[in-house]
Amino acid sequence: AQSENVLGYFVDVERIPNSCSHPPNRISLKDREILVNVSMAYYRVNISAYNEAGESPRAIYIVPEISVTDLPGQIHVKSQGTKVVVTWTPEYNPKCYVVDWGTGKEDMHMKIITAATGNFTLDNFQPYTLYQIMLHASDVCQCESFIGHEKTFGVTHFYSVEGVPRTGPTNVTILNITKHSALVKWTEIAAEDRLGFLQGYRISYTDSSRKKSPAVTLNSSTTSYHLTGLKEKTTYRVQISGFTNAGEGPLTLSQPFSTPKYGTVETLFVC
């Protein structure tokens, strides 16, 4: 329908997951703006226009995930094989809690916790997979719409079992090579390849005589390192690995570079 013929709009707000199979909240309005009070759970918003001839096709919008650091509570997760025990300290006593957990908005599950025990157990978790848990305090405890009734208490991420990274970092480059130093840069290990919480990186390098220098350990937010104390006119080989609490992953392919006898070599190597 053309905009001048629009009589109003329908806005359907649906919680994800909708385990209760509750129909979306439908809101009818004339304006093209609406304020809806929701928790940090995922929501799908469907918007359509209508006129005397009928209703238009829907535009679908997924409310993006937001990062909040000042939530009122802390959630703690303890893994027990394929199960996890979730505990928290209530700030107050709502009628119940609504729990969402999964790997993302396309794979979320929901459970209503009515007992005020401060802990519960979830199961059927896969190893080496990053999960998210959201805990919402609610004054509605039946299987119905939670929009406007729940407030997010806490959010956390966890692995039921951590593994070592399946790959090393990518795009390893070596530049600004001088007689006694070189700058190593790389791209962080992709989230899907970490298989656990990435704790940091280790850089190891050897010279042409195969003398290995002590490995350098760096934190997980670092993506460059300045090698110093190198010997002039010497070929070195650099390798980098990532590590989690489960151990160290594979090294990158060996990257060679040579220090000059004089000045600086502006040569770049990429893997």
Coordinates of C-alpha atoms in Angstrom, one line a residue:
A1 CA 0.0 0.0 0.0
Q2 CA 1.2 3.5 -0.7
S3 CA 2.1 5.6 2.3
E4 CA -0.7 8.2 1.8
N5 CA -3.3 5.4 1.9
V6 CA -2.0 3.9 5.2
L7 CA -4.5 4.0 8.0
G8 CA -2.2 2.6 10.7
Y9 CA 0.3 -0.1 11.7
F10 CA 0.4 -3.4 13.5
V11 CA 3.4 -4.2 15.6
D12 CA 3.7 -7.8 16.9
V13 CA 6.3 -8.3 19.7
E14 CA 7.3 -11.9 20.2
R15 CA 9.8 -13.2 22.8
I16 CA 12.5 -15.7 21.7
P17 CA 12.2 -18.4 22.6
N18 CA 8.5 -18.6 22.7
S19 CA 8.3 -21.9 24.5
C20 CA 4.8 -21.2 25.8
S21 CA 3.6 -20.8 22.2
H22 CA 1.9 -17.6 23.3
P23 CA 0.7 -15.5 20.4
P24 CA 2.8 -12.3 19.9
N25 CA 1.6 -9.1 21.6
R26 CA -0.2 -7.2 18.9
I27 CA -0.1 -3.4 19.1
S28 CA -2.1 -1.2 16.8
L29 CA -1.0 2.4 16.3
K30 CA -1.1 5.4 13.9
D31 CA 2.5 6.7 14.5
R32 CA 5.7 5.2 13.2
E33 CA 7.4 5.0 16.6
I34 CA 6.7 2.9 19.6
L35 CA 8.5 2.4 23.0
V36 CA 8.2 -1.2 24.4
N37 CA 9.6 -2.1 27.8
V38 CA 11.4 -5.5 27.5
S39 CA 14.1 -7.5 29.2
M40 CA 17.4 -8.5 27.7
A41 CA 15.8 -11.6 26.2
Y42 CA 15.8 -11.9 22.4
Y43 CA 12.7 -10.4 20.8
R44 CA 11.3 -10.6 17.3
V45 CA 9.3 -7.5 16.1
N46 CA 6.9 -7.8 13.1
I47 CA 5.6 -4.6 11.6
S48 CA 2.9 -4.3 9.0
A49 CA 0.8 -1.5 7.6
Y50 CA -2.9 -1.6 6.9
N51 CA -5.5 0.3 5.0
E52 CA -9.0 -0.2 3.7
A53 CA -7.8 -2.9 1.3
G54 CA -6.1 -5.0 4.0
E55 CA -2.7 -5.7 5.6
S56 CA 0.7 -5.4 4.0
P57 CA 3.5 -8.0 4.2
R58 CA 5.4 -7.9 7.5
A59 CA 8.8 -6.4 8.0
I60 CA 10.7 -8.6 10.6
Y61 CA 13.3 -7.1 13.0
I62 CA 15.3 -9.0 15.6
V63 CA 16.1 -6.8 18.6
P64 CA 19.9 -6.9 18.8
E65 CA 21.8 -8.2 21.8
I66 CA 22.9 -5.4 24.1
S67 CA 25.9 -5.5 26.5
V68 CA 25.2 -4.3 30.0
T69 CA 27.7 -4.3 32.8
D70 CA 25.6 -3.0 35.7
L71 CA 23.0 -5.8 36.0
P72 CA 21.9 -6.4 39.7
G73 CA 23.0 -10.0 40.0
Q74 CA 25.8 -12.4 39.3
I75 CA 25.2 -15.9 37.9
H76 CA 27.7 -18.7 38.6
V77 CA 27.9 -21.9 36.5
K78 CA 29.5 -25.1 37.5
S79 CA 29.9 -27.8 34.9
Q80 CA 29.3 -31.5 35.6
G81 CA 29.8 -33.3 32.3
T82 CA 26.8 -32.6 30.1
K83 CA 25.0 -30.9 33.0
V84 CA 25.6 -27.5 34.6
V85 CA 24.5 -26.2 38.0
V86 CA 23.5 -22.6 38.0
T87 CA 23.6 -20.6 41.2
W88 CA 22.9 -17.0 42.1
T89 CA 22.3 -14.7 45.1
P90 CA 18.8 -13.1 44.9
E91 CA 18.7 -9.4 45.5
Y92 CA 15.0 -9.7 46.3
N93 CA 12.4 -12.4 46.1
P94 CA 10.4 -12.1 42.9
K95 CA 7.5 -14.5 42.3
C96 CA 9.7 -16.6 40.0
Y97 CA 12.6 -16.5 37.6
V98 CA 12.6 -17.1 33.8
V99 CA 15.8 -18.7 32.5
D100 CA 16.9 -18.5 28.8
W101 CA 19.9 -20.6 27.7
G102 CA 21.4 -21.6 24.4
T103 CA 24.1 -20.8 21.8
G104 CA 22.3 -17.7 20.3
K105 CA 18.9 -16.3 19.3
E106 CA 18.3 -19.2 16.8
D107 CA 19.0 -21.8 19.5
M108 CA 17.5 -20.7 22.8
H109 CA 15.5 -22.6 25.4
M110 CA 13.3 -21.3 28.3
K111 CA 12.4 -22.5 31.7
I112 CA 10.3 -21.0 34.6
I113 CA 11.9 -21.5 38.0
T114 CA 9.3 -21.0 40.8
A115 CA 11.3 -22.3 43.8
A116 CA 13.3 -19.7 45.6
T117 CA 16.3 -22.0 46.1
G118 CA 18.9 -19.9 44.3
N119 CA 20.1 -22.8 42.2
F120 CA 18.9 -25.2 39.5
T121 CA 20.4 -27.8 37.1
L122 CA 20.3 -27.8 33.3
D123 CA 21.5 -30.6 31.1
N124 CA 22.1 -31.8 27.5
F125 CA 25.1 -29.5 26.8
Q126 CA 27.6 -30.2 24.1
P127 CA 31.4 -29.9 24.9
Y128 CA 33.5 -27.2 23.3
T129 CA 30.4 -25.0 22.6
L130 CA 29.9 -21.5 24.0
Y131 CA 26.5 -21.1 25.7
Q132 CA 24.7 -18.1 27.2
I133 CA 22.4 -18.1 30.2
M134 CA 20.1 -15.2 31.0
L135 CA 18.2 -15.0 34.3
H136 CA 15.1 -12.8 34.5
A137 CA 13.1 -11.9 37.6
S138 CA 9.4 -12.0 36.8
D139 CA 6.1 -11.2 38.6
V140 CA 4.3 -13.5 36.1
C141 CA 4.9 -17.3 36.6
Q142 CA 2.4 -18.9 34.3
C143 CA 3.1 -19.7 30.6
E144 CA 2.0 -16.4 29.2
S145 CA 3.6 -13.2 27.8
F146 CA 6.5 -11.9 29.9
I147 CA 6.7 -8.6 28.1
G148 CA 6.6 -5.8 30.7
H149 CA 6.7 -8.3 33.6
E150 CA 10.3 -9.5 33.7
K151 CA 13.6 -7.7 34.4
T152 CA 17.0 -9.2 33.6
F153 CA 18.9 -10.2 36.8
G154 CA 22.1 -11.5 35.2
V155 CA 23.8 -12.8 32.1
T156 CA 26.8 -15.1 31.8
H157 CA 28.6 -17.3 29.2
F158 CA 30.1 -20.7 29.8
Y159 CA 31.4 -23.9 28.2
S160 CA 30.3 -27.2 29.8
V161 CA 33.7 -28.6 28.7
E162 CA 36.5 -26.5 27.4
G163 CA 38.9 -27.7 24.6
V164 CA 42.1 -26.3 23.1
P165 CA 41.8 -24.0 20.1
R166 CA 41.4 -25.9 16.9
T167 CA 43.6 -23.4 15.0
G168 CA 46.2 -20.8 15.6
P169 CA 45.7 -17.1 14.8
T170 CA 45.5 -16.0 11.2
N171 CA 47.2 -13.3 9.0
V172 CA 50.5 -13.5 10.8
T173 CA 52.7 -10.7 9.5
I174 CA 56.2 -9.6 10.2
L175 CA 57.2 -6.1 9.5
N176 CA 59.5 -3.2 10.6
I177 CA 62.4 -5.6 10.5
T178 CA 65.7 -4.0 11.8
K179 CA 69.0 -5.5 12.7
H180 CA 67.8 -6.3 16.2
S181 CA 64.0 -6.2 16.2
A182 CA 60.8 -7.0 14.3
L183 CA 57.1 -6.4 14.8
V184 CA 54.8 -9.5 14.7
K185 CA 51.1 -8.9 14.1
W186 CA 48.2 -11.4 13.7
T187 CA 44.4 -11.7 13.6
E188 CA 42.8 -13.1 16.7
I189 CA 41.5 -16.7 16.7
A190 CA 37.9 -16.7 15.5
A191 CA 35.3 -17.4 18.3
E192 CA 34.1 -20.6 16.7
D193 CA 37.6 -22.0 16.6
R194 CA 38.5 -21.3 20.3
L195 CA 36.5 -24.2 21.8
G196 CA 37.0 -22.6 25.2
F197 CA 37.7 -19.2 26.8
L198 CA 40.9 -17.9 25.1
Q199 CA 43.4 -17.1 27.8
G200 CA 46.2 -15.8 25.6
Y201 CA 48.8 -16.5 22.9
R202 CA 52.3 -17.9 22.9
I203 CA 55.0 -16.8 20.4
S204 CA 58.0 -19.0 19.8
Y205 CA 60.9 -18.3 17.4
T206 CA 64.1 -19.9 16.4
D207 CA 67.2 -18.6 14.5
S208 CA 69.0 -20.2 11.6
S209 CA 71.1 -22.4 14.0
R210 CA 67.7 -23.7 15.3
K211 CA 68.4 -22.2 18.7
K212 CA 65.0 -21.7 20.2
S213 CA 64.3 -18.5 22.2
P214 CA 62.0 -18.7 25.3
A215 CA 58.3 -18.6 24.3
V216 CA 56.6 -15.3 25.0
T217 CA 53.2 -15.5 26.6
L218 CA 50.6 -12.7 26.0
N219 CA 47.1 -12.0 27.0
S220 CA 44.1 -12.8 24.7
S221 CA 43.5 -9.1 23.8
T222 CA 47.0 -8.7 22.3
T223 CA 47.4 -9.0 18.5
S224 CA 51.0 -7.7 18.1
Y225 CA 54.4 -8.1 19.7
H226 CA 57.8 -6.4 19.2
L227 CA 60.6 -9.0 19.1
T228 CA 63.8 -7.5 20.4
G229 CA 67.4 -8.7 21.0
L230 CA 67.7 -10.3 17.6
K231 CA 71.0 -10.9 15.9
E232 CA 71.8 -9.0 12.7
K233 CA 72.0 -10.8 9.3
T234 CA 70.1 -13.8 10.8
T235 CA 67.1 -15.8 9.6
Y236 CA 64.4 -16.4 12.2
R237 CA 61.2 -18.5 12.1
V238 CA 58.1 -17.4 14.1
Q239 CA 55.1 -19.5 15.2
I240 CA 52.1 -18.5 17.3
S241 CA 49.5 -20.6 19.2
G242 CA 46.5 -19.8 21.4
F243 CA 45.6 -21.4 24.7
T244 CA 42.6 -21.9 26.9
N245 CA 42.2 -23.4 30.3
A246 CA 42.3 -26.9 28.6
G247 CA 45.8 -26.3 27.1
E248 CA 47.6 -25.0 24.0
G249 CA 46.3 -25.3 20.5
P250 CA 48.3 -25.9 17.3
L251 CA 51.1 -23.6 16.1
T252 CA 50.7 -21.5 13.0
L253 CA 52.9 -22.3 10.0
S254 CA 56.5 -21.3 10.5
Q255 CA 57.0 -17.7 9.2
P256 CA 60.6 -16.9 8.1
F257 CA 62.2 -13.5 8.1
S258 CA 65.8 -12.2 8.0
T259 CA 67.3 -9.3 9.9
P260 CA 69.6 -7.0 7.8
K261 CA 73.2 -6.2 8.4
Y262 CA 72.4 -2.5 8.1
G263 CA 69.3 -0.4 8.4
T264 CA 65.7 -1.5 8.2
V265 CA 63.9 -4.1 5.9
E266 CA 60.4 -3.1 5.0
T267 CA 59.3 -6.6 4.0
L268 CA 56.0 -8.1 4.9
F269 CA 55.2 -11.8 5.2
V270 CA 51.7 -13.1 5.5
C271 CA 50.2 -16.5 6.2

